[in-house]
Tab-separated table of C-alpha atoms in Angstrom:
chain	number	residue	atom	x	y	z
A	21	GLY	CA	-75.883	-8.494	-31.281
A	22	ALA	CA	-76.821	-7.683	-34.812
A	23	VAL	CA	-74.120	-8.080	-37.416
A	24	VAL	CA	-73.562	-6.425	-40.753
A	25	SER	CA	-71.280	-8.227	-43.138
A	26	GLN	CA	-69.435	-6.716	-46.075
A	27	HIS	CA	-67.834	-8.604	-48.899
A	28	PRO	CA	-65.205	-8.465	-50.176
A	29	SER	CA	-63.118	-6.965	-47.398
A	30	TRP	CA	-60.552	-5.893	-49.933
A	31	VAL	CA	-60.335	-5.873	-53.693
A	32	ILE	CA	-57.757	-4.814	-56.255
A	33	CYS	CA	-58.896	-4.185	-59.792
A	34	LYS	CA	-57.673	-2.682	-63.022
A	35	SER	CA	-58.777	0.726	-64.170
A	36	GLY	CA	-61.938	0.556	-66.245
A	37	THR	CA	-63.420	-2.497	-64.597
A	38	SER	CA	-66.465	-2.578	-62.344
A	39	VAL	CA	-66.462	-3.796	-58.778
A	40	LYS	CA	-69.416	-4.917	-56.678
A	41	ILE	CA	-69.445	-4.697	-52.898
A	42	GLU	CA	-72.094	-6.468	-50.865
A	43	CYS	CA	-73.558	-5.423	-47.544
A	44	ARG	CA	-75.665	-7.953	-45.670
A	45	SER	CA	-77.560	-7.735	-42.431
A	46	LEU	CA	-77.110	-11.197	-40.991
A	47	ASP	CA	-79.784	-11.493	-38.348
A	48	PHE	CA	-82.151	-8.629	-38.899
A	49	GLN	CA	-84.048	-6.985	-41.703
A	50	ALA	CA	-82.885	-3.598	-42.866
A	51	THR	CA	-85.244	-1.537	-44.985
A	52	THR	CA	-82.585	1.148	-45.126
A	53	MET	CA	-78.842	0.849	-45.465
A	54	PHE	CA	-76.239	3.554	-45.828
A	55	TRP	CA	-73.053	3.650	-47.845
A	56	TYR	CA	-70.067	5.689	-46.720
A	57	ARG	CA	-66.693	6.397	-48.232
A	58	GLN	CA	-63.558	7.050	-46.238
A	59	PHE	CA	-60.226	8.278	-47.530
A	60	PRO	CA	-57.061	7.524	-45.527
A	61	LYS	CA	-56.960	9.345	-42.212
A	62	GLN	CA	-60.183	11.147	-42.991
A	63	SER	CA	-63.742	10.940	-41.811
A	64	LEU	CA	-66.639	9.047	-43.301
A	65	MET	CA	-68.611	10.752	-46.009
A	66	LEU	CA	-72.143	9.569	-46.647
A	67	MET	CA	-72.547	8.612	-50.280
A	68	ALA	CA	-76.113	7.389	-50.462
A	69	THR	CA	-79.068	5.946	-48.644
A	70	SER	CA	-80.159	2.584	-49.957
A	71	ASN	CA	-83.874	1.859	-49.702
A	72	GLU	CA	-85.258	-1.636	-50.107
A	73	GLY	CA	-87.400	-1.892	-53.186
A	74	SER	CA	-86.819	1.643	-54.391
A	75	LYS	CA	-84.142	3.887	-55.799
A	76	ALA	CA	-81.252	4.979	-53.676
A	77	THR	CA	-80.972	8.558	-52.510
A	78	TYR	CA	-77.582	10.024	-53.344
A	79	GLU	CA	-75.787	12.807	-51.522
A	80	GLN	CA	-74.823	15.927	-53.378
A	81	GLY	CA	-71.759	15.434	-55.515
A	82	VAL	CA	-72.011	11.646	-55.681
A	83	GLU	CA	-72.484	10.337	-59.218
A	84	LYS	CA	-75.349	7.865	-59.235
A	85	ASP	CA	-74.243	6.398	-62.571
A	86	LYS	CA	-70.794	5.846	-61.156
A	87	PHE	CA	-71.874	4.271	-57.887
A	88	LEU	CA	-74.808	1.974	-58.580
A	89	ILE	CA	-76.756	0.886	-55.538
A	90	ASN	CA	-79.231	-1.958	-55.473
A	91	HIS	CA	-81.244	-2.967	-52.416
A	92	ALA	CA	-83.137	-5.952	-53.743
A	93	SER	CA	-83.972	-7.602	-50.438
A	94	LEU	CA	-84.376	-6.709	-46.795
A	95	THR	CA	-80.959	-8.122	-45.970
A	96	LEU	CA	-78.785	-7.164	-48.923
A	97	SER	CA	-77.593	-3.954	-50.506
A	98	THR	CA	-74.910	-3.796	-53.166
A	99	LEU	CA	-72.673	-0.971	-54.282
A	100	THR	CA	-71.161	-1.264	-57.742
A	101	VAL	CA	-68.318	1.047	-58.663
A	102	THR	CA	-68.561	1.226	-62.433
A	103	SER	CA	-65.583	1.854	-64.698
A	104	ALA	CA	-63.368	2.290	-61.687
A	105	HIS	CA	-60.414	4.660	-61.782
A	106	PRO	CA	-57.528	5.137	-59.335
A	107	GLU	CA	-59.303	8.081	-57.712
A	108	ASP	CA	-62.089	5.683	-56.700
A	109	SER	CA	-59.642	3.845	-54.469
A	110	SER	CA	-61.035	4.171	-50.981
A	111	PHE	CA	-62.513	2.398	-47.985
A	112	TYR	CA	-66.241	1.825	-48.436
A	113	ILE	CA	-68.361	1.139	-45.367
A	114	CYS	CA	-72.030	0.271	-45.110
A	115	SER	CA	-74.364	0.518	-42.178
A	116	ALA	CA	-77.839	-0.735	-41.414
A	117	ARG	CA	-80.376	-0.106	-38.716
A	118	ASP	CA	-82.391	-2.810	-37.072
A	119	ARG	CA	-85.867	-1.366	-36.992
A	120	GLY	CA	-87.647	-4.575	-36.069
A	121	LEU	CA	-90.005	-4.947	-33.123
A	122	GLY	CA	-88.097	-5.138	-29.881
A	123	SER	CA	-84.899	-3.744	-31.389
A	124	THR	CA	-83.066	-0.756	-29.969
A	125	GLY	CA	-82.808	0.857	-33.373
A	126	GLU	CA	-79.037	0.799	-33.089
A	127	LEU	CA	-77.043	1.379	-36.235
A	128	PHE	CA	-74.580	-1.377	-37.140
A	129	PHE	CA	-71.598	-0.975	-39.395
A	130	GLY	CA	-69.896	-3.441	-41.658
A	131	GLU	CA	-66.157	-4.026	-41.453
A	132	GLY	CA	-65.590	-2.073	-44.634
A	133	SER	CA	-64.271	-2.899	-48.083
A	134	ARG	CA	-60.970	-1.510	-49.252
A	135	LEU	CA	-60.889	-0.880	-52.985
A	136	THR	CA	-57.615	-0.303	-54.797
A	137	VAL	CA	-57.797	0.580	-58.473
A	138	LEU	CA	-54.569	0.193	-60.391
B	84	SER	CA	-71.248	18.526	-45.696
B	85	GLN	CA	-69.467	17.507	-42.544
B	86	GLN	CA	-71.273	18.839	-39.548
B	87	GLY	CA	-69.177	17.559	-36.722
B	88	GLU	CA	-65.867	19.139	-35.949
B	89	GLU	CA	-63.652	17.434	-33.460
B	90	ASP	CA	-60.687	18.492	-31.461
B	91	PRO	CA	-58.029	17.678	-30.922
B	92	GLN	CA	-57.235	16.043	-34.235
B	93	ALA	CA	-54.658	13.914	-32.491
B	94	LEU	CA	-54.077	13.101	-28.848
B	95	SER	CA	-51.139	11.247	-27.375
B	96	ILE	CA	-51.188	10.165	-23.727
B	97	GLN	CA	-49.711	7.645	-21.333
B	98	GLU	CA	-51.553	4.609	-20.072
B	99	GLY	CA	-53.617	5.410	-17.025
B	100	GLU	CA	-54.271	8.999	-18.012
B	101	ASN	CA	-57.655	10.308	-19.038
B	102	ALA	CA	-58.418	11.265	-22.631
B	103	THR	CA	-60.941	13.946	-23.530
B	104	MET	CA	-62.198	14.550	-27.044
B	105	ASN	CA	-64.585	17.277	-28.082
B	106	CYS	CA	-67.105	17.532	-30.875
B	107	SER	CA	-69.084	20.503	-32.150
B	108	TYR	CA	-71.956	20.503	-34.586
B	109	LYS	CA	-74.054	23.067	-36.377
B	110	THR	CA	-77.667	21.982	-36.745
B	111	SER	CA	-80.268	20.511	-34.427
B	112	ILE	CA	-79.992	16.825	-33.643
B	113	ASN	CA	-82.014	13.917	-32.338
B	114	ASN	CA	-78.981	12.271	-30.866
B	115	LEU	CA	-75.216	12.239	-30.974
B	116	GLN	CA	-73.161	9.096	-31.112
B	117	TRP	CA	-69.521	8.230	-30.604
B	118	TYR	CA	-67.759	5.564	-32.560
B	119	ARG	CA	-64.347	3.963	-32.453
B	120	GLN	CA	-62.383	2.782	-35.461
B	121	ASN	CA	-59.226	0.757	-35.372
B	122	SER	CA	-56.943	1.278	-38.343
B	123	GLY	CA	-58.407	-0.236	-41.502
B	124	ARG	CA	-61.441	-1.626	-39.733
B	125	GLY	CA	-65.120	-0.825	-39.479
B	126	LEU	CA	-66.754	1.306	-36.850
B	127	VAL	CA	-67.710	0.190	-33.392
B	128	HIS	CA	-70.556	1.982	-31.665
B	129	LEU	CA	-69.532	3.250	-28.250
B	130	ILE	CA	-72.355	5.311	-26.865
B	131	LEU	CA	-75.431	7.285	-27.889
B	132	ILE	CA	-76.709	10.347	-26.097
B	133	ARG	CA	-80.107	11.782	-26.916
B	134	SER	CA	-80.758	15.466	-27.335
B	135	ASN	CA	-82.645	15.624	-24.043
B	136	GLU	CA	-79.809	14.034	-22.096
B	137	ARG	CA	-76.858	15.893	-20.671
B	138	GLU	CA	-74.540	13.150	-19.543
B	139	LYS	CA	-74.195	9.438	-20.016
B	140	HIS	CA	-71.803	6.798	-18.719
B	141	SER	CA	-70.735	3.446	-20.043
B	142	GLY	CA	-67.883	1.704	-18.283
B	143	ARG	CA	-64.824	3.948	-18.602
B	144	LEU	CA	-66.621	6.248	-21.014
B	145	ARG	CA	-68.403	9.421	-20.119
B	146	VAL	CA	-70.194	11.532	-22.684
B	147	THR	CA	-71.635	14.975	-22.163
B	148	LEU	CA	-73.907	16.923	-24.451
B	149	ASP	CA	-74.578	20.650	-24.392
B	150	THR	CA	-77.241	21.427	-26.958
B	151	SER	CA	-77.080	25.155	-26.239
B	152	LYS	CA	-73.451	25.155	-27.310
B	153	LYS	CA	-73.950	22.380	-29.848
B	154	SER	CA	-71.068	20.448	-28.430
B	155	SER	CA	-70.264	17.091	-26.909
B	156	SER	CA	-67.286	15.566	-25.179
B	157	LEU	CA	-66.079	12.018	-24.782
B	158	LEU	CA	-63.978	11.183	-21.756
B	159	ILE	CA	-62.092	7.913	-21.516
B	160	THR	CA	-60.826	7.358	-18.012
B	161	ALA	CA	-57.802	5.275	-17.020
B	162	SER	CA	-56.823	4.787	-20.636
B	163	ARG	CA	-55.186	1.613	-21.891
B	164	ALA	CA	-52.912	0.940	-24.842
B	165	ALA	CA	-55.812	-0.989	-26.379
B	166	ASP	CA	-57.808	2.256	-26.500
B	167	THR	CA	-55.513	3.451	-29.286
B	168	ALA	CA	-57.823	4.148	-32.229
B	169	SER	CA	-59.654	6.902	-34.071
B	170	TYR	CA	-62.755	8.248	-32.397
B	171	PHE	CA	-65.589	9.867	-34.301
B	172	CYS	CA	-68.660	11.713	-33.202
B	173	ALA	CA	-71.709	11.463	-35.414
B	174	THR	CA	-74.921	13.404	-35.320
B	175	ASP	CA	-78.305	11.995	-36.197
B	176	GLY	CA	-80.742	14.682	-37.239
B	177	THR	CA	-83.435	12.280	-38.401
B	178	SER	CA	-84.929	9.020	-37.246
B	179	TYR	CA	-83.512	7.082	-40.145
B	180	GLY	CA	-79.889	6.609	-39.138
B	181	LYS	CA	-78.406	9.045	-41.631
B	182	LEU	CA	-75.356	10.090	-39.667
B	183	THR	CA	-73.025	12.997	-40.223
B	184	PHE	CA	-69.543	12.268	-38.948
B	185	GLY	CA	-66.962	14.552	-37.452
B	186	GLN	CA	-63.380	14.598	-38.615
B	187	GLY	CA	-62.261	12.323	-35.831
B	188	THR	CA	-59.603	12.305	-33.161
B	189	ILE	CA	-56.667	9.942	-33.415
B	190	LEU	CA	-55.898	8.729	-29.918
B	191	THR	CA	-52.578	7.085	-29.128
B	192	VAL	CA	-52.110	5.594	-25.690
B	193	HIS	CA	-48.515	4.724	-24.878
B	194	PRO	CA	-47.912	1.763	-22.564
Protein backbone atom coordinates (compact mmCIF):
# COMPACT_ATOMS: atom_id res chain seq x y z
CA GLY A 1 0.00 0.00 0.00
CA ALA A 2 0.87 3.63 -0.24
CA VAL A 3 3.44 4.92 2.19
CA VAL A 4 4.06 8.34 3.65
CA SER A 5 7.48 8.95 5.08
CA GLN A 6 8.44 11.60 7.60
CA HIS A 7 11.93 12.73 8.41
CA PRO A 8 13.38 13.14 10.92
CA SER A 9 11.48 10.85 13.25
CA TRP A 10 12.82 12.76 16.20
CA VAL A 11 14.82 15.92 16.67
CA ILE A 12 16.19 17.85 19.63
CA CYS A 13 17.13 21.46 19.13
CA LYS A 14 18.04 24.53 21.11
CA SER A 15 15.58 27.32 21.69
CA GLY A 16 15.70 29.90 18.92
CA THR A 17 16.74 27.57 16.15
CA SER A 18 14.61 26.47 13.22
CA VAL A 19 13.72 22.89 12.44
CA LYS A 20 12.51 21.43 9.15
CA ILE A 21 10.38 18.31 8.96
CA GLU A 22 9.81 16.54 5.66
CA CYS A 23 6.78 14.58 4.57
CA ARG A 24 7.08 12.46 1.45
CA SER A 25 4.59 10.32 -0.39
CA LEU A 26 6.72 7.45 -1.60
CA ASP A 27 4.67 5.81 -4.31
CA PHE A 28 1.90 8.20 -5.14
CA GLN A 29 1.41 11.85 -5.93
CA ALA A 30 -0.26 14.00 -3.33
CA THR A 31 -1.59 17.38 -4.40
CA THR A 32 -2.71 17.93 -0.83
CA MET A 33 -1.03 17.04 2.42
CA PHE A 34 -2.08 17.81 5.96
CA TRP A 35 -0.02 18.68 9.00
CA TYR A 36 -1.18 17.77 12.49
CA ARG A 37 0.19 18.43 15.94
CA GLN A 38 -0.28 16.13 18.89
CA PHE A 39 0.56 16.84 22.51
CA PRO A 40 1.20 13.91 24.88
CA LYS A 41 -1.91 11.85 25.53
CA GLN A 42 -4.02 14.21 23.48
CA SER A 43 -5.68 14.11 20.11
CA LEU A 44 -4.42 15.37 16.79
CA MET A 45 -5.03 18.98 15.96
CA LEU A 46 -4.98 20.00 12.32
CA MET A 47 -2.49 22.79 11.80
CA ALA A 48 -2.65 23.41 8.08
CA THR A 49 -3.47 22.05 4.67
CA SER A 50 -0.52 22.00 2.31
CA ASN A 51 -1.35 22.51 -1.35
CA GLU A 52 1.13 21.71 -4.09
CA GLY A 53 2.19 24.83 -5.91
CA SER A 54 0.23 27.24 -3.76
CA LYS A 55 0.11 28.68 -0.28
CA ALA A 56 -0.85 26.54 2.64
CA THR A 57 -4.17 27.03 4.37
CA TYR A 58 -3.73 27.44 8.11
CA GLU A 59 -6.25 26.60 10.81
CA GLN A 60 -7.41 29.28 13.16
CA GLY A 61 -4.87 30.03 15.85
CA VAL A 62 -1.90 28.58 13.98
CA GLU A 63 0.79 31.16 13.24
CA LYS A 64 1.76 30.89 9.59
CA ASP A 65 5.02 32.78 10.18
CA LYS A 66 5.90 30.37 12.93
CA PHE A 67 5.08 27.19 11.04
CA LEU A 68 6.24 27.59 7.46
CA ILE A 69 4.86 25.07 5.02
CA ASN A 70 6.21 24.46 1.55
CA HIS A 71 4.74 21.97 -0.91
CA ALA A 72 7.12 22.32 -3.81
CA SER A 73 6.43 19.01 -5.52
CA LEU A 74 3.71 16.41 -5.75
CA THR A 75 5.56 14.13 -3.36
CA LEU A 76 7.07 16.46 -0.78
CA SER A 77 5.78 18.88 1.80
CA THR A 78 7.94 20.47 4.47
CA LEU A 79 7.06 22.03 7.78
CA THR A 80 9.59 24.43 9.26
CA VAL A 81 9.22 25.44 12.88
CA THR A 82 10.95 28.80 13.01
CA SER A 83 12.64 30.17 16.11
CA ALA A 84 11.50 27.17 18.08
CA HIS A 85 10.70 27.47 21.77
CA PRO A 86 10.04 24.78 24.39
CA GLU A 87 6.29 25.18 23.97
CA ASP A 88 6.70 24.05 20.35
CA SER A 89 7.82 20.65 21.59
CA SER A 90 5.29 18.21 20.23
CA PHE A 91 4.63 15.29 17.92
CA TYR A 92 4.04 16.47 14.36
CA ILE A 93 2.27 14.14 11.94
CA CYS A 94 1.57 14.57 8.26
CA SER A 95 -0.93 12.83 6.06
CA ALA A 96 -1.53 12.60 2.35
CA ARG A 97 -4.28 11.29 0.15
CA ASP A 98 -3.70 9.26 -2.95
CA ARG A 99 -6.06 10.81 -5.44
CA GLY A 100 -4.62 9.11 -8.51
CA LEU A 101 -6.66 7.09 -10.99
CA GLY A 102 -7.53 3.71 -9.59
CA SER A 103 -6.75 4.71 -6.01
CA THR A 104 -9.21 4.29 -3.16
CA GLY A 105 -8.63 7.83 -1.98
CA GLU A 106 -7.44 6.51 1.35
CA LEU A 107 -5.59 8.89 3.62
CA PHE A 108 -2.12 7.76 4.69
CA PHE A 109 -0.25 9.02 7.70
CA GLY A 110 3.43 9.40 8.31
CA GLU A 111 5.06 7.91 11.39
CA GLY A 112 5.36 11.33 12.98
CA SER A 113 8.24 13.54 14.04
CA ARG A 114 8.88 14.22 17.69
CA LEU A 115 10.34 17.66 18.30
CA THR A 116 11.94 18.54 21.62
CA VAL A 117 13.09 22.12 22.10
CA LEU A 118 15.48 22.68 24.96
CA SER B 1 -12.20 22.87 16.96
CA GLN B 2 -12.42 19.23 17.89
CA GLN B 3 -15.63 17.76 16.64
CA GLY B 4 -15.36 14.20 17.77
CA GLU B 5 -15.87 13.30 21.37
CA GLU B 6 -15.06 9.81 22.44
CA ASP B 7 -15.91 7.74 25.42
CA PRO B 8 -14.65 6.17 27.41
CA GLN B 9 -11.38 8.06 27.64
CA ALA B 10 -9.73 4.91 28.90
CA LEU B 11 -10.77 1.28 28.81
CA SER B 12 -9.07 -1.61 30.53
CA ILE B 13 -10.12 -5.19 29.76
CA GLN B 14 -8.88 -8.75 29.82
CA GLU B 15 -7.77 -10.64 26.75
CA GLY B 16 -10.68 -12.31 25.03
CA GLU B 17 -13.21 -9.71 26.08
CA ASN B 18 -14.86 -7.31 23.69
CA ALA B 19 -14.02 -3.61 23.68
CA THR B 20 -16.52 -0.96 22.65
CA MET B 21 -15.61 2.66 22.03
CA ASN B 22 -18.04 5.41 21.15
CA CYS B 23 -17.65 8.62 19.20
CA SER B 24 -20.00 11.56 18.81
CA TYR B 25 -19.73 14.45 16.41
CA LYS B 26 -21.53 17.69 15.77
CA THR B 27 -21.73 18.54 12.08
CA SER B 28 -22.66 16.65 8.94
CA ILE B 29 -20.07 14.28 7.53
CA ASN B 30 -19.15 12.46 4.35
CA ASN B 31 -17.58 9.63 6.25
CA LEU B 32 -16.22 8.65 9.62
CA GLN B 33 -12.97 6.81 10.10
CA TRP B 34 -11.31 4.98 12.96
CA TYR B 35 -7.61 4.98 13.51
CA ARG B 36 -5.24 3.23 15.87
CA GLN B 37 -2.09 4.73 17.32
CA ASN B 38 0.53 2.88 19.27
CA SER B 39 2.44 5.00 21.75
CA GLY B 40 4.76 7.45 20.00
CA ARG B 41 3.90 6.18 16.55
CA GLY B 42 1.88 7.34 13.58
CA LEU B 43 -1.71 6.49 12.86
CA VAL B 44 -2.94 3.32 11.27
CA HIS B 45 -6.21 3.43 9.38
CA LEU B 46 -8.62 0.79 10.61
CA ILE B 47 -11.92 1.30 8.88
CA LEU B 48 -13.99 3.91 7.05
CA ILE B 49 -17.76 4.08 7.11
CA ARG B 50 -19.62 6.36 4.75
CA SER B 51 -22.52 8.52 5.80
CA ASN B 52 -24.99 6.31 3.95
CA GLU B 53 -23.78 3.15 5.66
CA ARG B 54 -24.96 1.92 9.02
CA GLU B 55 -22.60 -0.89 9.82
CA LYS B 56 -19.32 -2.22 8.54
CA HIS B 57 -17.10 -5.15 9.45
CA SER B 58 -13.42 -5.79 9.03
CA GLY B 59 -11.99 -8.86 10.71
CA ARG B 60 -12.54 -8.46 14.45
CA LEU B 61 -13.72 -4.89 14.02
CA ARG B 62 -17.28 -3.76 13.74
CA VAL B 63 -18.22 -0.14 13.23
CA THR B 64 -21.69 1.33 13.41
CA LEU B 65 -22.82 4.77 12.38
CA ASP B 66 -26.00 6.55 13.40
CA THR B 67 -26.20 9.83 11.53
CA SER B 68 -29.44 10.81 13.25
CA LYS B 69 -27.65 10.70 16.58
CA LYS B 70 -24.33 11.79 15.10
CA SER B 71 -22.56 8.92 16.75
CA SER B 72 -20.43 5.92 15.89
CA SER B 73 -19.11 2.94 17.78
CA LEU B 74 -16.12 0.71 17.29
CA LEU B 75 -16.31 -2.83 18.59
CA ILE B 76 -13.22 -5.00 18.84
CA THR B 77 -14.16 -8.59 19.49
CA ALA B 78 -12.00 -11.20 21.22
CA SER B 79 -9.42 -8.60 22.14
CA ARG B 80 -5.72 -9.39 22.31
CA ALA B 81 -2.89 -7.80 24.27
CA ALA B 82 -1.57 -6.52 20.93
CA ASP B 83 -4.74 -4.43 20.57
CA THR B 84 -3.46 -2.17 23.34
CA ALA B 85 -3.27 1.29 21.78
CA SER B 86 -5.11 4.59 21.47
CA TYR B 87 -8.09 4.62 19.16
CA PHE B 88 -9.35 7.75 17.46
CA CYS B 89 -12.41 8.48 15.43
CA ALA B 90 -12.12 11.12 12.74
CA THR B 91 -14.79 12.79 10.70
CA ASP B 92 -14.38 13.87 7.11
CA GLY B 93 -16.79 16.62 6.17
CA THR B 94 -15.22 17.32 2.79
CA SER B 95 -13.77 15.32 -0.05
CA TYR B 96 -10.26 16.54 0.58
CA GLY B 97 -9.17 14.46 3.55
CA LYS B 98 -9.29 17.24 6.12
CA LEU B 99 -10.09 15.17 9.17
CA THR B 100 -11.29 16.27 12.57
CA PHE B 101 -10.18 13.88 15.29
CA GLY B 102 -11.87 12.88 18.49
CA GLN B 103 -10.08 12.89 21.81
CA GLY B 104 -9.35 9.20 21.62
CA THR B 105 -9.81 6.17 23.81
CA ILE B 106 -6.82 4.52 25.43
CA LEU B 107 -7.41 0.79 25.35
CA THR B 108 -5.39 -1.54 27.55
CA VAL B 109 -5.83 -5.26 27.08
CA HIS B 110 -4.34 -7.34 29.87
CA PRO B 111 -3.01 -10.79 28.95
